[in-house]
Tab-separated table of C-alpha atoms and ligand atoms in Angstrom:
chain	number	residue	atom	x	y	z
A	27	MET	CA	10.436	113.666	68.175
A	28	SER	CA	9.286	110.539	66.102
A	29	ALA	CA	6.608	112.084	63.875
A	30	LEU	CA	6.777	111.266	60.275
A	31	LEU	CA	5.621	114.663	59.886
A	32	SER	CA	5.025	118.250	61.941
A	33	THR	CA	3.850	121.693	61.846
A	34	ARG	CA	4.316	124.007	64.487
A	35	ALA	CA	2.474	127.323	64.382
A	36	LEU	CA	1.839	126.879	60.874
A	37	SER	CA	-0.192	129.850	59.024
A	38	LYS	CA	-1.838	131.106	56.122
A	39	SER	CA	-3.423	134.605	55.159
A	40	PHE	CA	-4.979	135.562	52.055
A	41	ALA	CA	-4.815	139.185	51.903
A	42	GLY	CA	-5.895	138.991	55.422
A	43	LEU	CA	-8.205	136.075	55.636
A	44	ARG	CA	-6.914	133.465	57.949
A	45	ALA	CA	-7.014	130.451	56.164
A	46	VAL	CA	-4.654	128.614	58.481
A	47	HIS	CA	-4.108	129.549	61.686
A	48	GLU	CA	-1.108	128.734	64.166
A	49	VAL	CA	-1.591	124.655	62.992
A	50	ASP	CA	0.629	122.585	65.284
A	51	PHE	CA	0.196	118.434	63.635
A	52	ASP	CA	1.778	115.564	64.254
A	53	LEU	CA	1.241	112.539	61.799
A	54	GLU	CA	2.862	109.136	63.100
A	55	PRO	CA	4.559	106.774	60.898
A	56	GLY	CA	1.981	103.867	59.507
A	57	GLU	CA	-1.146	105.505	60.939
A	58	ILE	CA	-3.820	106.712	58.645
A	59	ARG	CA	-5.217	110.291	59.319
A	60	ALA	CA	-8.206	112.023	58.440
A	61	LEU	CA	-8.385	115.249	58.501
A	62	ILE	CA	-12.148	116.474	58.362
A	63	GLY	CA	-13.686	120.395	58.994
A	64	PRO	CA	-16.792	122.067	57.469
A	65	ASN	CA	-16.103	123.760	54.305
A	66	GLY	CA	-13.628	126.243	53.703
A	67	ALA	CA	-12.300	125.295	57.606
A	68	GLY	CA	-8.180	125.363	55.590
A	69	LYS	CA	-8.322	121.611	54.758
A	70	THR	CA	-7.358	121.941	51.635
A	71	THR	CA	-5.033	125.230	52.309
A	72	LEU	CA	-3.087	123.292	55.035
A	73	VAL	CA	-1.989	119.929	53.035
A	74	SER	CA	-1.249	122.714	50.186
A	75	MET	CA	1.315	123.875	52.425
A	76	LEU	CA	2.213	120.556	53.591
A	77	ILE	CA	3.511	119.455	49.885
A	78	GLY	CA	4.737	122.847	48.535
A	79	ARG	CA	2.321	124.043	46.846
A	80	VAL	CA	1.115	127.077	48.920
A	81	ALA	CA	4.012	129.067	50.976
A	82	PRO	CA	2.864	129.642	54.392
A	83	THR	CA	2.920	133.022	55.622
A	84	SER	CA	4.581	131.513	58.896
A	85	GLY	CA	5.756	128.627	61.233
A	86	THR	CA	7.220	125.237	60.095
A	87	ILE	CA	7.073	121.792	58.231
A	88	HIS	CA	9.517	119.140	59.414
A	89	PHE	CA	9.220	115.964	57.511
A	90	GLU	CA	11.168	112.820	59.080
A	91	GLY	CA	12.836	115.488	61.601
A	92	ARG	CA	14.196	117.980	58.362
A	93	ASP	CA	13.531	121.467	57.862
A	94	ILE	CA	10.999	121.116	54.493
A	95	THR	CA	9.351	124.590	55.204
A	96	ARG	CA	10.794	126.174	52.093
A	97	LEU	CA	11.534	122.976	50.085
A	98	PRO	CA	9.731	123.135	46.843
A	99	ALA	CA	7.064	120.154	46.078
A	100	HIS	CA	9.100	118.306	43.597
A	101	ALA	CA	11.379	118.234	46.145
A	102	ARG	CA	9.174	116.612	48.550
A	103	VAL	CA	8.328	114.463	45.833
A	104	ARG	CA	11.360	112.682	46.080
A	105	LEU	CA	11.438	113.072	50.224
A	106	GLY	CA	8.685	110.422	49.473
A	107	MET	CA	5.435	112.756	49.477
A	108	ALA	CA	2.627	111.868	47.458
A	109	TYR	CA	-0.697	113.879	46.821
A	110	THR	CA	-3.974	113.621	45.020
A	111	PHE	CA	-5.413	116.856	44.134
A	112	GLN	CA	-9.245	118.032	45.172
A	113	ILE	CA	-9.855	118.865	41.698
A	114	THR	CA	-9.132	115.768	39.727
A	115	SER	CA	-5.774	116.574	37.299
A	116	VAL	CA	-5.012	113.807	35.466
A	117	PHE	CA	-3.810	114.078	32.139
A	118	ALA	CA	-7.298	114.514	29.690
A	119	ARG	CA	-5.544	113.905	26.692
A	120	LEU	CA	-3.213	110.923	27.605
A	121	ASP	CA	-4.242	107.181	27.899
A	122	VAL	CA	-4.339	105.898	31.769
A	123	ALA	CA	-1.222	104.003	31.383
A	124	GLU	CA	0.581	106.880	30.033
A	125	ASN	CA	-0.389	108.921	33.052
A	126	VAL	CA	0.996	106.449	35.777
A	127	ALA	CA	3.957	106.226	33.845
A	128	LEU	CA	4.420	110.062	34.143
A	129	ALA	CA	4.670	109.567	37.686
A	130	ALA	CA	6.327	106.087	37.828
A	131	ARG	CA	9.097	107.793	36.087
A	132	ARG	CA	9.766	110.289	38.235
A	133	ARG	CA	11.072	108.145	40.936
A	134	LEU	CA	12.658	105.017	38.827
A	135	GLY	CA	14.071	107.681	36.052
A	136	GLY	CA	14.207	105.922	32.378
A	137	ASP	CA	14.406	102.287	33.120
A	138	ARG	CA	11.417	101.255	31.105
A	139	ALA	CA	11.067	97.883	31.652
A	140	ALA	CA	10.440	99.414	35.618
A	141	VAL	CA	8.092	101.860	34.937
A	142	ALA	CA	5.923	99.680	33.172
A	143	ARG	CA	6.526	96.529	35.502
A	144	GLU	CA	5.546	99.393	38.176
A	145	THR	CA	2.567	100.886	35.864
A	146	ALA	CA	0.474	97.469	35.410
A	147	ALA	CA	1.157	96.821	39.350
A	148	VAL	CA	-0.479	99.736	39.986
A	149	LEU	CA	-3.076	99.492	37.576
A	150	GLU	CA	-4.239	96.325	38.760
A	151	ARG	CA	-4.150	97.381	42.487
A	152	VAL	CA	-6.656	100.635	42.057
A	153	GLY	CA	-8.681	97.953	39.426
A	154	LEU	CA	-8.395	99.829	36.354
A	155	ALA	CA	-5.901	96.937	35.245
A	156	GLY	CA	-8.446	96.633	31.879
A	157	HIS	CA	-8.635	100.578	31.299
A	158	GLY	CA	-4.686	101.045	30.274
A	159	ASP	CA	-5.415	102.026	26.641
A	160	ALA	CA	-8.643	104.644	27.461
A	161	LEU	CA	-7.843	108.139	27.243
A	162	ALA	CA	-7.730	109.454	31.156
A	163	GLY	CA	-10.062	112.476	29.830
A	164	ASP	CA	-12.620	109.341	28.574
A	165	LEU	CA	-12.762	107.646	32.226
A	166	SER	CA	-15.429	108.134	34.137
A	167	TYR	CA	-15.197	110.787	37.372
A	168	GLY	CA	-15.213	108.072	39.803
A	169	HIS	CA	-12.105	105.877	37.264
A	170	GLN	CA	-10.433	109.435	36.808
A	171	ARG	CA	-10.237	109.110	40.712
A	172	LEU	CA	-8.355	106.205	40.985
A	173	LEU	CA	-6.178	107.162	38.056
A	174	GLU	CA	-5.083	109.877	40.436
A	175	LEU	CA	-4.586	107.212	43.332
A	176	ALA	CA	-2.914	105.259	40.848
A	177	MET	CA	-0.631	107.908	40.011
A	178	GLY	CA	0.347	108.811	43.585
A	179	LEU	CA	1.085	105.157	44.489
A	180	ALA	CA	3.370	105.153	41.278
A	181	GLN	CA	5.756	107.239	43.213
A	182	ALA	CA	6.015	104.301	45.982
A	183	PRO	CA	5.289	107.261	48.945
A	184	ARG	CA	6.363	107.324	52.299
A	185	LEU	CA	2.918	109.522	53.214
A	186	LEU	CA	0.330	109.841	50.856
A	187	ILE	CA	-2.048	112.820	51.301
A	188	LEU	CA	-5.183	112.287	49.360
A	189	ASP	CA	-7.698	114.929	49.103
A	190	GLU	CA	-11.397	114.119	49.094
A	191	PRO	CA	-10.296	111.202	46.936
A	192	THR	CA	-13.951	109.252	47.087
A	193	GLN	CA	-15.855	112.859	46.175
A	194	GLY	CA	-17.892	111.089	42.907
A	195	LEU	CA	-17.359	107.802	43.621
A	196	ALA	CA	-20.371	105.289	43.728
A	197	GLU	CA	-21.115	103.211	46.652
A	198	GLY	CA	-19.756	100.124	45.319
A	199	GLU	CA	-16.210	101.728	44.483
A	200	ILE	CA	-16.475	103.507	47.556
A	201	ALA	CA	-16.487	99.777	49.137
A	202	ALA	CA	-13.361	99.011	47.485
A	203	PHE	CA	-11.462	102.130	47.885
A	204	ARG	CA	-11.900	101.923	51.996
A	205	GLN	CA	-9.717	98.143	51.538
A	206	LEU	CA	-7.520	99.979	49.229
A	207	ILE	CA	-6.709	102.437	51.379
A	208	ARG	CA	-5.559	99.781	54.388
A	209	ASP	CA	-3.539	97.947	51.975
A	210	VAL	CA	-1.340	101.265	51.225
A	211	ALA	CA	-1.170	101.917	54.783
A	212	ALA	CA	0.096	99.070	55.369
A	213	ASP	CA	3.576	100.387	54.276
A	214	ALA	CA	3.189	104.240	54.121
A	215	THR	CA	1.114	106.748	56.260
A	216	VAL	CA	-1.863	108.292	54.923
A	217	LEU	CA	-3.626	111.881	55.054
A	218	LEU	CA	-7.246	111.639	54.006
A	219	ILE	CA	-9.495	114.627	53.840
A	220	GLU	CA	-12.588	113.365	53.767
A	221	HIS	CA	-16.091	114.603	53.758
A	222	ASN	CA	-17.940	111.233	53.780
A	223	MET	CA	-17.730	110.524	57.388
A	224	GLY	CA	-18.775	106.791	56.739
A	225	VAL	CA	-15.641	105.813	55.566
A	226	VAL	CA	-13.418	108.394	57.694
A	227	MET	CA	-14.644	106.429	60.983
A	228	ALA	CA	-13.693	102.867	59.044
A	229	LEU	CA	-10.502	104.137	58.251
A	230	ALA	CA	-8.988	106.489	60.282
A	231	ASP	CA	-6.605	105.669	63.955
A	232	ARG	CA	-7.268	109.472	64.801
A	233	ILE	CA	-8.926	112.498	63.324
A	234	THR	CA	-8.116	116.137	63.317
A	235	VAL	CA	-10.751	118.663	63.046
A	236	LEU	CA	-9.802	121.567	61.704
A	237	ASP	CA	-12.463	124.497	61.722
A	238	PHE	CA	-11.566	128.102	60.727
A	239	GLY	CA	-8.399	127.359	60.183
A	240	GLU	CA	-7.842	125.849	63.422
A	241	VAL	CA	-7.371	122.649	65.238
A	242	LEU	CA	-10.527	122.428	66.937
A	243	ALA	CA	-10.493	118.953	68.140
A	244	GLU	CA	-7.901	115.898	67.613
A	245	GLY	CA	-8.618	112.493	68.634
A	246	SER	CA	-9.463	108.651	67.850
A	247	PRO	CA	-13.247	108.247	66.181
A	248	ALA	CA	-15.093	107.774	68.905
A	249	GLY	CA	-14.201	110.345	70.245
A	250	ILE	CA	-14.398	113.091	67.696
A	251	HIS	CA	-18.037	111.067	67.120
A	252	ALA	CA	-18.734	111.758	70.959
A	253	SER	CA	-17.743	115.114	70.384
A	254	ALA	CA	-20.187	118.150	71.534
A	255	ALA	CA	-17.918	120.565	69.561
A	256	VAL	CA	-17.054	118.679	66.806
A	257	GLN	CA	-21.410	118.500	66.784
A	258	ALA	CA	-21.376	121.980	66.867
A	259	ALA	CA	-19.036	123.075	64.478
A	260	TYR	CA	-20.811	120.912	61.834
A	261	LEU	CA	-24.442	122.010	62.755
A	262	GLY	CA	-23.529	125.966	62.242
A	263	THR	CA	-22.054	125.725	58.949
A	264	GLY	CA	-25.438	123.247	58.064
A	265	ALA	CA	-22.579	120.582	56.514
A	266	ASP	CA	-24.075	117.178	55.822
A	267	ALA	CA	-20.923	115.512	57.737
B	307	LIG	N1	-6.096	130.924	46.847
B	307	LIG	C1	-6.480	131.200	47.634
B	307	LIG	N2	-6.893	132.956	47.691
B	307	LIG	C2	-7.451	133.628	48.533
B	307	LIG	N3	-8.542	132.839	49.460
B	307	LIG	C3	-8.051	131.652	49.555
B	307	LIG	C4	-7.232	130.523	48.778
B	307	LIG	N4	-7.455	129.527	48.883
B	307	LIG	C5	-8.314	129.374	49.787
B	307	LIG	N5	-8.844	130.530	49.949
B	307	LIG	C6	-9.869	130.876	51.358
B	307	LIG	O1	-9.083	129.886	52.472
B	307	LIG	C7	-10.257	129.385	53.230
B	307	LIG	C8	-10.126	127.910	53.931
B	307	LIG	O2	-10.208	127.240	52.037
B	307	LIG	P1	-9.275	125.608	51.903
B	307	LIG	O3	-10.008	125.674	50.419
B	307	LIG	O4	-8.568	125.192	52.585
B	307	LIG	O5	-10.729	124.841	52.565
B	307	LIG	P2	-11.199	123.677	53.023
B	307	LIG	O6	-11.146	123.132	54.394
B	307	LIG	O7	-10.381	122.728	51.409
B	307	LIG	O8	-12.996	123.769	52.050
B	307	LIG	P3	-13.567	122.031	51.205
B	307	LIG	O9	-14.062	121.579	52.496
B	307	LIG	O10	-14.138	123.422	50.524
B	307	LIG	O11	-12.753	121.802	50.208
B	307	LIG	C9	-11.382	129.711	52.341
B	307	LIG	O12	-12.221	130.773	52.933
B	307	LIG	C10	-11.260	130.186	51.089
B	307	LIG	O13	-11.720	130.734	50.547
B	308	LIG	MG1	-10.236	121.500	50.084
């Protein structure tokens, strides 16, 4: 099997609620995959299992052919999985550069010069080069999301998972973000949870639609856009996507 990441019959129940139910999911190396679905569909729960923050009720997860179902989150980071949270999780009382340096140190260890170089390069890449000395908590919300992305990139991930990265970004910032993700995808696989359908359609090679914890549809942006089942799922919940 050539998939970078695969799940089989992956499930998570919270006190009887089937948040994710028997999901078979394969990510190919180098692709940008969008994971979409109505609120409460199970998107965050699914990626939380992928990265090791939530233990599955049943099922398996393989990364590069290796069973990681029971591997702790930090060990998955070492294998090359990085992620940003739906809720911003920067260290508000540290400055911007120190936030990125913390992430870079996970990969580069105590080599200060290398950490400083990587920190500067990553801040430049996300457009925060002028903000290194600012307290993270003083950044605008949109810039905090970009800082989170920088923290993910500092780990030089093979797989970058982003949970609603454009939420709270201004239109101009979203355009820059799209370009940045295309850039990142040149040497990493990207899994993007996203409600902004403009971003999804512009970026995704393939789209997986989750509904009530199950895969409702999977295919090209054009195919998903045309799918009656997908439209019904969204209309059924009144989501604006
Ligand atoms: N820790 C938890 N305890 C109990 N129920 C949970 C927990 N986390 C998620 N759920 C429930 O599981 C279901 C799926 O939630 P999840 O957050 O994965 O959805 P989502 O697709 O990410 O939604 P959104 O688009 O709103 O972010 C929801 O019904 C949610 O209330
Ligand atoms: Mg979510």
